PDB file of C-alpha atoms in Angstrom:
ATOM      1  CA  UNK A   1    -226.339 -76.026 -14.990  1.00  0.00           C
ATOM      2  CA  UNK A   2    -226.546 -73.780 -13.144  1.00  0.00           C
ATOM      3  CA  UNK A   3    -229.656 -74.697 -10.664  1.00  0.00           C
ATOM      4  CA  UNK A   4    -227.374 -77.026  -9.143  1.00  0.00           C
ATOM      5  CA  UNK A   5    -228.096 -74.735  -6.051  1.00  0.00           C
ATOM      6  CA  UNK A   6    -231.660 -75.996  -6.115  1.00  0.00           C
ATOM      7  CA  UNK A   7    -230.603 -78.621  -3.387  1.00  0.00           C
ATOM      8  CA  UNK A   8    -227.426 -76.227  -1.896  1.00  0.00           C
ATOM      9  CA  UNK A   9    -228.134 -75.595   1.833  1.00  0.00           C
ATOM     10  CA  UNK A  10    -229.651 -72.519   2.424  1.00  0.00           C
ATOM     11  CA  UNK A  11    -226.752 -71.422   4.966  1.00  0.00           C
ATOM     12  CA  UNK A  12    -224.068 -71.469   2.239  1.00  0.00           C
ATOM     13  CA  UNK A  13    -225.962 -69.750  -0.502  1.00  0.00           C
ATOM     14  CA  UNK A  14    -228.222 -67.308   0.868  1.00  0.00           C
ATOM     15  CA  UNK A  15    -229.262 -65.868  -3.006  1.00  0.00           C
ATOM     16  CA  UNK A  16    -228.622 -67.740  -6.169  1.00  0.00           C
ATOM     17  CA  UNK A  17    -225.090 -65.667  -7.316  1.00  0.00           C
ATOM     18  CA  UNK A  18    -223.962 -65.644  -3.841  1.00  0.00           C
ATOM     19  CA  UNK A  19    -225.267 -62.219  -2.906  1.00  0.00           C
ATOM     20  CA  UNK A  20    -225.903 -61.852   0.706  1.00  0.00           C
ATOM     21  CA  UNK A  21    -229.155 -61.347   1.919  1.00  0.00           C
ATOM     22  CA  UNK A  22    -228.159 -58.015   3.491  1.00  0.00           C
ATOM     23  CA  UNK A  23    -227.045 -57.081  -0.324  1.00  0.00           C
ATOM     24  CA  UNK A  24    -230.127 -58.843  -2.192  1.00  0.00           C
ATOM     25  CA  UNK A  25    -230.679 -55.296  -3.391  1.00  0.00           C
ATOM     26  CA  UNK A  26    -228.262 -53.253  -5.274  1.00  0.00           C
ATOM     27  CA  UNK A  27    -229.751 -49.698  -4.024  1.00  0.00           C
ATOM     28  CA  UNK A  28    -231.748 -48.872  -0.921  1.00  0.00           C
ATOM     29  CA  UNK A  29    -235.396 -49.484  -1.238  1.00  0.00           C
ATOM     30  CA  UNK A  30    -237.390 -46.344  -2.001  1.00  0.00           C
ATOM     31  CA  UNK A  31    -239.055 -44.912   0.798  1.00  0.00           C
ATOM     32  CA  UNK A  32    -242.522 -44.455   1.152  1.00  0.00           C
ATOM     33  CA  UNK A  33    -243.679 -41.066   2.480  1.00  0.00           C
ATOM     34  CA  UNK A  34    -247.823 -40.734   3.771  1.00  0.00           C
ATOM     35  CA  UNK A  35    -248.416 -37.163   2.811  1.00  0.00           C
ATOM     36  CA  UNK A  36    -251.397 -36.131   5.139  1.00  0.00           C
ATOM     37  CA  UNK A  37    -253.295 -33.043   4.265  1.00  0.00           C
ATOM     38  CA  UNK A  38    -254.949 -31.477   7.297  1.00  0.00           C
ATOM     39  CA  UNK A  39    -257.765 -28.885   6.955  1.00  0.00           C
ATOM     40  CA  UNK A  40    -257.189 -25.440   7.961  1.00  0.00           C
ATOM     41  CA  UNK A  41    -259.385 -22.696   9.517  1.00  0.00           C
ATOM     42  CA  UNK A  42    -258.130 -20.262   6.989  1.00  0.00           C
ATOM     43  CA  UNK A  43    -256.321 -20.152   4.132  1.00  0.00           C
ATOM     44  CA  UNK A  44    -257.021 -22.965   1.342  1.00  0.00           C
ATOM     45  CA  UNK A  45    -260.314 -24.365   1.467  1.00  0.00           C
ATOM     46  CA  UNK A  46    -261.174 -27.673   2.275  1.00  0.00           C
ATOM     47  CA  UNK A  47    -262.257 -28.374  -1.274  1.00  0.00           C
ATOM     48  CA  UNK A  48    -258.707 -27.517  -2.557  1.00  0.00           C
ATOM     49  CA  UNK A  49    -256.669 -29.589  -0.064  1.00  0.00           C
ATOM     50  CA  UNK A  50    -258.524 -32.770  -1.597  1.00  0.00           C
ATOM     51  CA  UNK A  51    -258.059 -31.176  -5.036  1.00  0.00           C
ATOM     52  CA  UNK A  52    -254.052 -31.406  -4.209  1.00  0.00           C
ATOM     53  CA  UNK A  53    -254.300 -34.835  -2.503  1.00  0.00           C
ATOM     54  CA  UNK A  54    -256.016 -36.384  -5.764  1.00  0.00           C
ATOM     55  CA  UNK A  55    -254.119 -34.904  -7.969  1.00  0.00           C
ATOM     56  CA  UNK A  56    -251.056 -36.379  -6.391  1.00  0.00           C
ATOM     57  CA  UNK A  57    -252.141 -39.701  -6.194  1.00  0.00           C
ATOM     58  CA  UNK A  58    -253.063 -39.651 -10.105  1.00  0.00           C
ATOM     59  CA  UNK A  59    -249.379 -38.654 -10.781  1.00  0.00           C
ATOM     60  CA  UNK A  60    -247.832 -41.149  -8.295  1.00  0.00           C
ATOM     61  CA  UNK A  61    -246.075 -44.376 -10.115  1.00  0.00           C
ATOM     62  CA  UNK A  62    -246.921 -47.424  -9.865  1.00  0.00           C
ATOM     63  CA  UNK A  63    -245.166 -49.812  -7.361  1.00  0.00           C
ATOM     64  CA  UNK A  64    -243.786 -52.146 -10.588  1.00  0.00           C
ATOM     65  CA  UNK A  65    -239.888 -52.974 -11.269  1.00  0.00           C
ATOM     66  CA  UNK A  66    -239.660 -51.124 -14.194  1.00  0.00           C
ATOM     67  CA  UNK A  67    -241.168 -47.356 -13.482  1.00  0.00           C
ATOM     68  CA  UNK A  68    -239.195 -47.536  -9.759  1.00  0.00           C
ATOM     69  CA  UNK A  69    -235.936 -47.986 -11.475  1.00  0.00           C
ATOM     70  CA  UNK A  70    -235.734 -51.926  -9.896  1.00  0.00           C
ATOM     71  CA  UNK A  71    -232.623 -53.560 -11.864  1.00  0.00           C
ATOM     72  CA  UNK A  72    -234.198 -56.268 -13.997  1.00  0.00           C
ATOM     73  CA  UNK A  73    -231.179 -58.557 -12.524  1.00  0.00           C
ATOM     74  CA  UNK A  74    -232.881 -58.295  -8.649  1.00  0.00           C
ATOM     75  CA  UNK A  75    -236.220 -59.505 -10.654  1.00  0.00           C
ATOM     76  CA  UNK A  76    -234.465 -62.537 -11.771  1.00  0.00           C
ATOM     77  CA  UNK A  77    -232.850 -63.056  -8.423  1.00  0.00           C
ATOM     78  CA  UNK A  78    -236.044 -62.809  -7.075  1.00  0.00           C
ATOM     79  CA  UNK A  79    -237.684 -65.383  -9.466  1.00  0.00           C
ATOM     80  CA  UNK A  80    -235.507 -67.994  -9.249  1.00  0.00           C
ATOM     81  CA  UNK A  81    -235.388 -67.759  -5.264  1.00  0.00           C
ATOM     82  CA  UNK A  82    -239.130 -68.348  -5.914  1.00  0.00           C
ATOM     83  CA  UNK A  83    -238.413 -72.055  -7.479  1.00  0.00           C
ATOM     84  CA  UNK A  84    -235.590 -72.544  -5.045  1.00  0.00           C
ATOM     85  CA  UNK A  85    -238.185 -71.982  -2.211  1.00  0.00           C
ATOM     86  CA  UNK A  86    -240.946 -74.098  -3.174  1.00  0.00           C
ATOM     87  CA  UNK A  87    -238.866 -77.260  -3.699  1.00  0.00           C
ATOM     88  CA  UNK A  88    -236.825 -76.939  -0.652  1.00  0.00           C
ATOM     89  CA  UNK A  89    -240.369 -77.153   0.670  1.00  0.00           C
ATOM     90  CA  UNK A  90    -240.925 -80.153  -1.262  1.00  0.00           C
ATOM     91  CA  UNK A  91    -237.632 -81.817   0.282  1.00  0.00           C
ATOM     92  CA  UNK A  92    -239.130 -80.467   3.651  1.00  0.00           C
ATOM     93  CA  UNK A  93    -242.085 -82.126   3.421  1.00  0.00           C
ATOM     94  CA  UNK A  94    -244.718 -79.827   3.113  1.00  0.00           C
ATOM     95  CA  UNK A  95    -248.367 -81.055   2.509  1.00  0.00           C
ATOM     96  CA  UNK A  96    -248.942 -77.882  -0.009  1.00  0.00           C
ATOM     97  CA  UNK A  97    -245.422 -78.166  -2.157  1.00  0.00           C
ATOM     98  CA  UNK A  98    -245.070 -79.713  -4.933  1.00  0.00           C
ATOM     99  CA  UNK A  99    -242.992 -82.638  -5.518  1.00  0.00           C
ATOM    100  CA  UNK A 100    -239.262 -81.619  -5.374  1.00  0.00           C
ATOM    101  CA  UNK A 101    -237.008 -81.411  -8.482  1.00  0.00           C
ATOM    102  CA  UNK A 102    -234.423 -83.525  -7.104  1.00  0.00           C
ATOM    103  CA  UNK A 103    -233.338 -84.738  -4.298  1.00  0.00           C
ATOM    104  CA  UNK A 104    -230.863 -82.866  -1.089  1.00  0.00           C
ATOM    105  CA  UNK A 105    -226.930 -83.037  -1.937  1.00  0.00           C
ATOM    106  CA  UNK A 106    -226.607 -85.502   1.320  1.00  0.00           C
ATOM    107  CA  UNK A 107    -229.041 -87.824  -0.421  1.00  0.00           C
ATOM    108  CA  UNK A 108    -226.871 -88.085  -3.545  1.00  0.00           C
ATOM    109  CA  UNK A 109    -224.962 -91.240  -3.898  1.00  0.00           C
ATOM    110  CA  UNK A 110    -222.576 -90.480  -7.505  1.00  0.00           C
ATOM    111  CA  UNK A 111    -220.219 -92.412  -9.215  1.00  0.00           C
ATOM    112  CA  UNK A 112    -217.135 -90.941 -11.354  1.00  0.00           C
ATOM    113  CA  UNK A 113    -218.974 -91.976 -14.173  1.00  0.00           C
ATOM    114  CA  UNK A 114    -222.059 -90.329 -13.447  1.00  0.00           C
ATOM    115  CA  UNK A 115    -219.807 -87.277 -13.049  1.00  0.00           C
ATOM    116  CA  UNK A 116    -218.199 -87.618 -15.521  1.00  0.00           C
ATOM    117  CA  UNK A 117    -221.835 -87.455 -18.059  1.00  0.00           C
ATOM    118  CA  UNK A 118    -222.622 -84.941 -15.820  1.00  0.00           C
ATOM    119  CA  UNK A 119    -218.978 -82.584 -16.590  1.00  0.00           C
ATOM    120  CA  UNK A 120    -219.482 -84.111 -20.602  1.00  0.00           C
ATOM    121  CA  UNK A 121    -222.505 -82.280 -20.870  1.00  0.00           C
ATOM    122  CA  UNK A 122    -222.315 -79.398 -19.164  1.00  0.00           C
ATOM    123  CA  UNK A 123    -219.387 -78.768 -21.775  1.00  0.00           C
ATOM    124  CA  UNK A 124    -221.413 -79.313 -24.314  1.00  0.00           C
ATOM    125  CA  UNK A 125    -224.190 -76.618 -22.995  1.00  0.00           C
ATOM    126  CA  UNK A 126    -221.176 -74.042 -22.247  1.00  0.00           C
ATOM    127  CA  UNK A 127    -219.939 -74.371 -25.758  1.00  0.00           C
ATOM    128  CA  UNK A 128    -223.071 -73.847 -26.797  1.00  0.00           C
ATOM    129  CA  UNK A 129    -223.879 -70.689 -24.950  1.00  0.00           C
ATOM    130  CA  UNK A 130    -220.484 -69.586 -26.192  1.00  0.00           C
ATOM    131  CA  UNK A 131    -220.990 -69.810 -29.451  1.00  0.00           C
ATOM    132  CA  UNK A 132    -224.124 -68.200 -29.372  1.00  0.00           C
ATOM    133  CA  UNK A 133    -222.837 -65.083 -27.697  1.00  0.00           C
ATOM    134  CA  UNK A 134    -219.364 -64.931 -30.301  1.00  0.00           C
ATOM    135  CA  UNK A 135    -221.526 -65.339 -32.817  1.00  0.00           C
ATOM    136  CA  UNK A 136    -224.156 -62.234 -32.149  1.00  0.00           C
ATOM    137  CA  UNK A 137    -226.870 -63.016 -34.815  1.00  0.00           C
ATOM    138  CA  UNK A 138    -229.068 -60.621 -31.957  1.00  0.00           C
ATOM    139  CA  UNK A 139    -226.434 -57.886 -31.965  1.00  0.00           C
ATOM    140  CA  UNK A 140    -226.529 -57.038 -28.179  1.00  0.00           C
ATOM    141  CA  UNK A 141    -225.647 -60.762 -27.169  1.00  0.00           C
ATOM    142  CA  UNK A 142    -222.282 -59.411 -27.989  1.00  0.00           C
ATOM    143  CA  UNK A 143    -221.982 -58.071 -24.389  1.00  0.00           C
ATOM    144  CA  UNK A 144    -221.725 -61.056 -23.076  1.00  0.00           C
ATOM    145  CA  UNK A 145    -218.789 -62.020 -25.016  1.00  0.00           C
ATOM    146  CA  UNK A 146    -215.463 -62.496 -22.664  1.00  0.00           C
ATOM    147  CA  UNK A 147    -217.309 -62.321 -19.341  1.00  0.00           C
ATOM    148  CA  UNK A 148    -214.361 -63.829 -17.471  1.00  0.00           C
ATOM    149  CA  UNK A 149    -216.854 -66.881 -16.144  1.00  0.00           C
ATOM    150  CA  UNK A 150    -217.105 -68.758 -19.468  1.00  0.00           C
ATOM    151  CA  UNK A 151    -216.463 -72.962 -18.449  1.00  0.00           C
ATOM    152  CA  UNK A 152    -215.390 -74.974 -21.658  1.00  0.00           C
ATOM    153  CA  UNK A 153    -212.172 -73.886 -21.750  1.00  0.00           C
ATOM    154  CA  UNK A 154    -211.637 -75.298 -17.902  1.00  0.00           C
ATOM    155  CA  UNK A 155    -213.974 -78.007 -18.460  1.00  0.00           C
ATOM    156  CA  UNK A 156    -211.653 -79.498 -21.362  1.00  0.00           C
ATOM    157  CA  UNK A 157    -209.110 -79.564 -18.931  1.00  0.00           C
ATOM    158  CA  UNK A 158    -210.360 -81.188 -16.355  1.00  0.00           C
ATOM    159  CA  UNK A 159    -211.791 -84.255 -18.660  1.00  0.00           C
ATOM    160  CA  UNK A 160    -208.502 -84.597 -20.044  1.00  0.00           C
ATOM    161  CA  UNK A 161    -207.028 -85.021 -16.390  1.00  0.00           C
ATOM    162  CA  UNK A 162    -209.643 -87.657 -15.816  1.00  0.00           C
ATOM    163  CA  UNK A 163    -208.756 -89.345 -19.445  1.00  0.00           C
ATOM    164  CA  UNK A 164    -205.007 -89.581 -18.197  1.00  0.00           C
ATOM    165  CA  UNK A 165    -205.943 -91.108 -15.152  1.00  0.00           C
ATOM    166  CA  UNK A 166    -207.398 -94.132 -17.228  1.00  0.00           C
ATOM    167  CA  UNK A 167    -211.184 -92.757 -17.243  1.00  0.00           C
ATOM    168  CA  UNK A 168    -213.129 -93.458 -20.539  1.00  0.00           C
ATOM    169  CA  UNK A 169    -214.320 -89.861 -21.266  1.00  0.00           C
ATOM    170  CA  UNK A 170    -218.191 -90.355 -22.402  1.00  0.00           C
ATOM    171  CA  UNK A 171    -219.600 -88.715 -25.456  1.00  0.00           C
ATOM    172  CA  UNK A 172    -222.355 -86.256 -24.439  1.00  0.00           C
ATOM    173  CA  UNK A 173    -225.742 -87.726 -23.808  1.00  0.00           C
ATOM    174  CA  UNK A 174    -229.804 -87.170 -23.944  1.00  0.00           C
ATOM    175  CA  UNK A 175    -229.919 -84.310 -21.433  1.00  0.00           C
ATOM    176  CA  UNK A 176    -227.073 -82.446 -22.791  1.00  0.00           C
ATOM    177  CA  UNK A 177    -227.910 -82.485 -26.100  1.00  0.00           C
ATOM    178  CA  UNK A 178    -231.176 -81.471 -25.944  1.00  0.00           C
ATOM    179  CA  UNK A 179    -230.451 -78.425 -23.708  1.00  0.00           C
ATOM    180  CA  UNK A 180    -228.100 -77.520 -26.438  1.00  0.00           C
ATOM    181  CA  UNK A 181    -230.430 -78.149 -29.138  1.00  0.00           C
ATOM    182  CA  UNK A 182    -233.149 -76.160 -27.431  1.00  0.00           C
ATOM    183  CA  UNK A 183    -230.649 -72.783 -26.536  1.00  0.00           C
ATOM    184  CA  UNK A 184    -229.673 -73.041 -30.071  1.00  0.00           C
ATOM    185  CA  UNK A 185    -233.541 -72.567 -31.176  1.00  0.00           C
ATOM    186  CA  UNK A 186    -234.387 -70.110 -28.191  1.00  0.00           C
ATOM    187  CA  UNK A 187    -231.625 -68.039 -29.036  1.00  0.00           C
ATOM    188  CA  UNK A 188    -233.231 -67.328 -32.325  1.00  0.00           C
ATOM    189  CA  UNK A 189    -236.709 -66.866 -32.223  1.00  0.00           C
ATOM    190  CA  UNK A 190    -236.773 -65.871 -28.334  1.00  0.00           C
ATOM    191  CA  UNK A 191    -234.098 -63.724 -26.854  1.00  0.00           C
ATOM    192  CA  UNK A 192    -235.559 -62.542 -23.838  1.00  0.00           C
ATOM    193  CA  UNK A 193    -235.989 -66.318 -23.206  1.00  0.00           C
ATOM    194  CA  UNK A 194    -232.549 -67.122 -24.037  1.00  0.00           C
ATOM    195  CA  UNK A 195    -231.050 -64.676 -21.245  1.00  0.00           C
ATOM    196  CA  UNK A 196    -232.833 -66.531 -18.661  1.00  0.00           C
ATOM    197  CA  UNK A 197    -231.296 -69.518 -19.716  1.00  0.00           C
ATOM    198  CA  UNK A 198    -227.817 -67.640 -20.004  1.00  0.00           C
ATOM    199  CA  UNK A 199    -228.129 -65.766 -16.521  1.00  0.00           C
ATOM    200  CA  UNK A 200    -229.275 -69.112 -14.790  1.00  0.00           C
ATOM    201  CA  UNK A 201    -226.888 -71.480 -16.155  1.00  0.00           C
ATOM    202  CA  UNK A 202    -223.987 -68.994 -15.561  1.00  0.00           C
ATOM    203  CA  UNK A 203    -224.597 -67.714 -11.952  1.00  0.00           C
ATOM    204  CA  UNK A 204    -225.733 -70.916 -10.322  1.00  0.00           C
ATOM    205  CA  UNK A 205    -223.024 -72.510 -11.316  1.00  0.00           C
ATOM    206  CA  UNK A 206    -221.175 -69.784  -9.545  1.00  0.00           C
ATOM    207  CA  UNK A 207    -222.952 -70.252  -6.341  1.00  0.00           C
ATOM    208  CA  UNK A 208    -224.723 -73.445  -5.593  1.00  0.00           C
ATOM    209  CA  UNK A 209    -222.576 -75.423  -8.388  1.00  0.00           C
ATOM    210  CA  UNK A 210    -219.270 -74.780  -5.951  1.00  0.00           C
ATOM    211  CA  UNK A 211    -221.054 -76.293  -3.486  1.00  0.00           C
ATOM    212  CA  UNK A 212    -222.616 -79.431  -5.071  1.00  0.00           C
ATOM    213  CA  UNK A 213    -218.564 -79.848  -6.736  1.00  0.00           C
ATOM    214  CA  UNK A 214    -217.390 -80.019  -3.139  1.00  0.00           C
ATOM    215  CA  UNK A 215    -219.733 -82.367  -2.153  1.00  0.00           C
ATOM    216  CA  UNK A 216    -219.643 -84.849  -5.093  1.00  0.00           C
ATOM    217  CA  UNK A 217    -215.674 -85.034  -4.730  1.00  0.00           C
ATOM    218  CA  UNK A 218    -216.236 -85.906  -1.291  1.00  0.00           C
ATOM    219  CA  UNK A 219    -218.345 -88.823  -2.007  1.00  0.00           C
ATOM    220  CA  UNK A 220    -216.388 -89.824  -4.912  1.00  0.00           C
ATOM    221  CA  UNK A 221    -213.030 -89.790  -3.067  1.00  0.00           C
ATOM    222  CA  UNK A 222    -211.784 -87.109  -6.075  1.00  0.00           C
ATOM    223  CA  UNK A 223    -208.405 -86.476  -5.490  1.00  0.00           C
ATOM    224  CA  UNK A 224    -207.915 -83.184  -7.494  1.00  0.00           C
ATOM    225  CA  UNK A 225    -209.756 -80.039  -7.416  1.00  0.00           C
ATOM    226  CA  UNK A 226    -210.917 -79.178 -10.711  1.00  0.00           C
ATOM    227  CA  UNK A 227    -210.767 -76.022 -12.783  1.00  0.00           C
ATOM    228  CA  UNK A 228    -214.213 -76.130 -13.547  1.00  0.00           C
ATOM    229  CA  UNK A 229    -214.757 -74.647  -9.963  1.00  0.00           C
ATOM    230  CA  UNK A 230    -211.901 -72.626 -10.182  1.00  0.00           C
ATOM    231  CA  UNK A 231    -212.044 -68.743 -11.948  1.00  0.00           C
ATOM    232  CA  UNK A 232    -209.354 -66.581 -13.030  1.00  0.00           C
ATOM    233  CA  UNK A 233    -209.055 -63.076 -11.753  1.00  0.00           C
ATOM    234  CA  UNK A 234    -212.224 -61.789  -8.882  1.00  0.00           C
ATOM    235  CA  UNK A 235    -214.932 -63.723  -9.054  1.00  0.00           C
ATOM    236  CA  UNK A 236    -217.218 -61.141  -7.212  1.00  0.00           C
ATOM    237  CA  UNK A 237    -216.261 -58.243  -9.829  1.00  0.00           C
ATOM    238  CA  UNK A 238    -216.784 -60.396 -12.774  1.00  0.00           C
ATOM    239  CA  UNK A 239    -220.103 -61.344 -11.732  1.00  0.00           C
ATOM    240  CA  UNK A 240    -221.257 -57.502 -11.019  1.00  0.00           C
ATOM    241  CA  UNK A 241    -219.726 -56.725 -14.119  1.00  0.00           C
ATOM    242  CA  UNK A 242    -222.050 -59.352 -15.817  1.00  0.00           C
ATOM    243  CA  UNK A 243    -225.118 -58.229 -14.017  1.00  0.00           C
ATOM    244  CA  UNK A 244    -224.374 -54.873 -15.135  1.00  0.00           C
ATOM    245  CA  UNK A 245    -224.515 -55.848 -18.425  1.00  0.00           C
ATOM    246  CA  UNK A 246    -227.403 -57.505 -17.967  1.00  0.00           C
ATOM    247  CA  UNK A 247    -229.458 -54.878 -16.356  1.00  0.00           C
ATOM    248  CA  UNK A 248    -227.707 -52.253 -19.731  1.00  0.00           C
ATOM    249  CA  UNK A 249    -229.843 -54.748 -22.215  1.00  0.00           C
ATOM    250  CA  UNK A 250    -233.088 -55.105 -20.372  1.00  0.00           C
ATOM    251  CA  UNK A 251    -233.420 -51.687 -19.370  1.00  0.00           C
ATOM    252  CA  UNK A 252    -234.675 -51.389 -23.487  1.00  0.00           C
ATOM    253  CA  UNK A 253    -237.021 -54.213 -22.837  1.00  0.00           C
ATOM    254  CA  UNK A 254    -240.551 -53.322 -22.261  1.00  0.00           C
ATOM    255  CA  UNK A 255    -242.921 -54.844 -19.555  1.00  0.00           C
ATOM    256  CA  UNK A 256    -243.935 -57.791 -21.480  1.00  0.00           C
ATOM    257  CA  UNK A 257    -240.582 -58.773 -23.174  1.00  0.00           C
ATOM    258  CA  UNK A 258    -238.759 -58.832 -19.341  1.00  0.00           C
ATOM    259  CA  UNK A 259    -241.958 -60.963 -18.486  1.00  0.00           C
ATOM    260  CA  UNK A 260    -241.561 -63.712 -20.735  1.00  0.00           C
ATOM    261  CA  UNK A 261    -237.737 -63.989 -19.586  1.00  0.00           C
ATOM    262  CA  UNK A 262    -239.107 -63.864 -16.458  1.00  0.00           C
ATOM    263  CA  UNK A 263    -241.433 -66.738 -16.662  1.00  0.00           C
ATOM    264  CA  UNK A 264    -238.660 -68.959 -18.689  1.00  0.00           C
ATOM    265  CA  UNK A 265    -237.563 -69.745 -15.190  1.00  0.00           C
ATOM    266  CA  UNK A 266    -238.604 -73.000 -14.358  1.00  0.00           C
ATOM    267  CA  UNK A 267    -237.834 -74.474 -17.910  1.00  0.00           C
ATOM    268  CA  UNK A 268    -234.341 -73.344 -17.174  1.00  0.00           C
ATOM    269  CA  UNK A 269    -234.253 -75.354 -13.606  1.00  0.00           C
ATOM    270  CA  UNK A 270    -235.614 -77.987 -15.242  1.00  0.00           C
ATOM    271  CA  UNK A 271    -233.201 -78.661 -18.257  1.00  0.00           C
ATOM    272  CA  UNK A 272    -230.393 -78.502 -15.458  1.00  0.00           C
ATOM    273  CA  UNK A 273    -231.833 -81.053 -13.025  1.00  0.00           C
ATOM    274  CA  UNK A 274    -232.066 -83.177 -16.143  1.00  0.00           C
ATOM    275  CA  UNK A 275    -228.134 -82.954 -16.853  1.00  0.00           C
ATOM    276  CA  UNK A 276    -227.387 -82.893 -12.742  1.00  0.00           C
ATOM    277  CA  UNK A 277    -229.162 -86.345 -12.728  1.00  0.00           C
ATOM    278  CA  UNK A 278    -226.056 -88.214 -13.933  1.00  0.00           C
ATOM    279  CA  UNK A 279    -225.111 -87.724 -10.403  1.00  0.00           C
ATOM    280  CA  UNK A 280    -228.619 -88.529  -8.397  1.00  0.00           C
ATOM    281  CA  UNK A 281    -230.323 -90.619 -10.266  1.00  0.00           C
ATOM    282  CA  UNK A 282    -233.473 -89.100  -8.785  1.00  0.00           C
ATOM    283  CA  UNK A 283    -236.501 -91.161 -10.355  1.00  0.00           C
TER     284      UNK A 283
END
């Protein structure tokens, strides 16, 4: 669900969990120093200097994520940003992009019904990450058991405040149950995968979801704000709390397993633009 800050202005969500841009990274960036060895007229020969110079280049890391000590969570941050780039360039216009996911949240013209497909669904894709993490058949998706920002329980809520107000609540649909189906699959044969899914669906919803929320009640005339949008205890600490978690299982991960979570981006936007289309109906 989480992409729904795909089409959030850039002004309100500057990364994809809310981070300020001042704050995109969690240390300061190393610093670079040019070591420049000068030859003397006495003392160590020429020959040596260079000797010292090579030898410190061989031994010098490489400028990569995971030999600097980069937090694997600013690497996701990072990738996702990448998508959220490009198709705001789409929606700008821009001969090079390609075409964009979905349309800008001003564009949008929903219904309570579309919403409500749209909240049915999303349920269905929380429960399903839920049970996936309770359940632990990969041992360390136990840590993200009780992360303070799970949405079912709040979800329920709200669709039974929209069933007392005379609203035919909606059984889940296509998009929704395919998302589920497929995180139910991932989640065995691909974990590294699955965490892309779980860390996008999770902190967009915490950014760029608020947003879209706002909006759609606007244009919907919604006279109640919902729980779904609404978090119990500090929001902040729970998400650096996740992260932290996070970072603790893919700090075990070599190069090629964080790569393939890495690259799992897009299919992640792209199953929630599916379920956010209850709401656009973006061709």
């Amino acid at each position: 669900m989480a992409p729904a800050w795909l089409s959030a202005p850039r002004a309100a969500v500057s990364l994809l969990d809310g981070t300020p841009a001042s704050r995109f990274r969690s240390e300061p960036p190393a610093r670079v120093v040019a070591v420049v060895f000068r030859p003397r007229t006495t003392g160590v020969s020429v020959a040596a200097q260079r000797r010292v110079v090579a030898v410190a280049t061989e031994t010098a890391p490489a400028a990569r994520g995971d030999e600097v000590g980069t937090p694997f969570m600013e690497e996701m941050r990072a990738a996702a940003m990448r998508l959220h780039s490009r198709d705001q360039a789409a929606r700008d216009g821009k001969k090079e992009a390609q075409a964009p996911m979905e349309p800008p949240i001003a564009k949008w013209q929903p219904t309570v019904e579309g919403y409500l497909r749209f909240l049915v669904d999303s349920k269905l894709v929380f429960e399903t990450l839920e049970a996936i993490v309770d359940r632990a058949a990969i041992p360390w998706y136990a840590e993200f058991r009780d992360t303070g920002l799970e949405r079912s329980e709040p979800l329920g809520k709200d669709l039974e405040w929209f069933r007392q107000q005379g609203h035919a609540i909606p059984e889940p649909s296509a998009p929704g149950i395919t998302y589920a189906s497929f995180l139910e699959e991932l989640s065995e044969k691909d974990p590294q995968a699955f965490v892309c899914h779980f860390y996008n669906v999770y902190f967009a919803h915490t950014a760029g979801g608020r947003i879209i929320g706002e909006k759609v009640a606007e244009k919907t005339n919604l006279q109640k704000e919902l729980e779904f949008y609404e978090w119990e205890g500090d929001l902040s600490q729970m998400q650096q709390n996740v992260r932290a978690r996070l970072n603790r299982v893919a700090s075990g991960w070599p190069r090629a397993e964080k790569n393939r979570c890495l690259g799992e981006m897009e299919k992640a936007f792209t199953y929630s633009v599916d379920i956010r289309r209850h709401m656009f109906m973006f061709p």
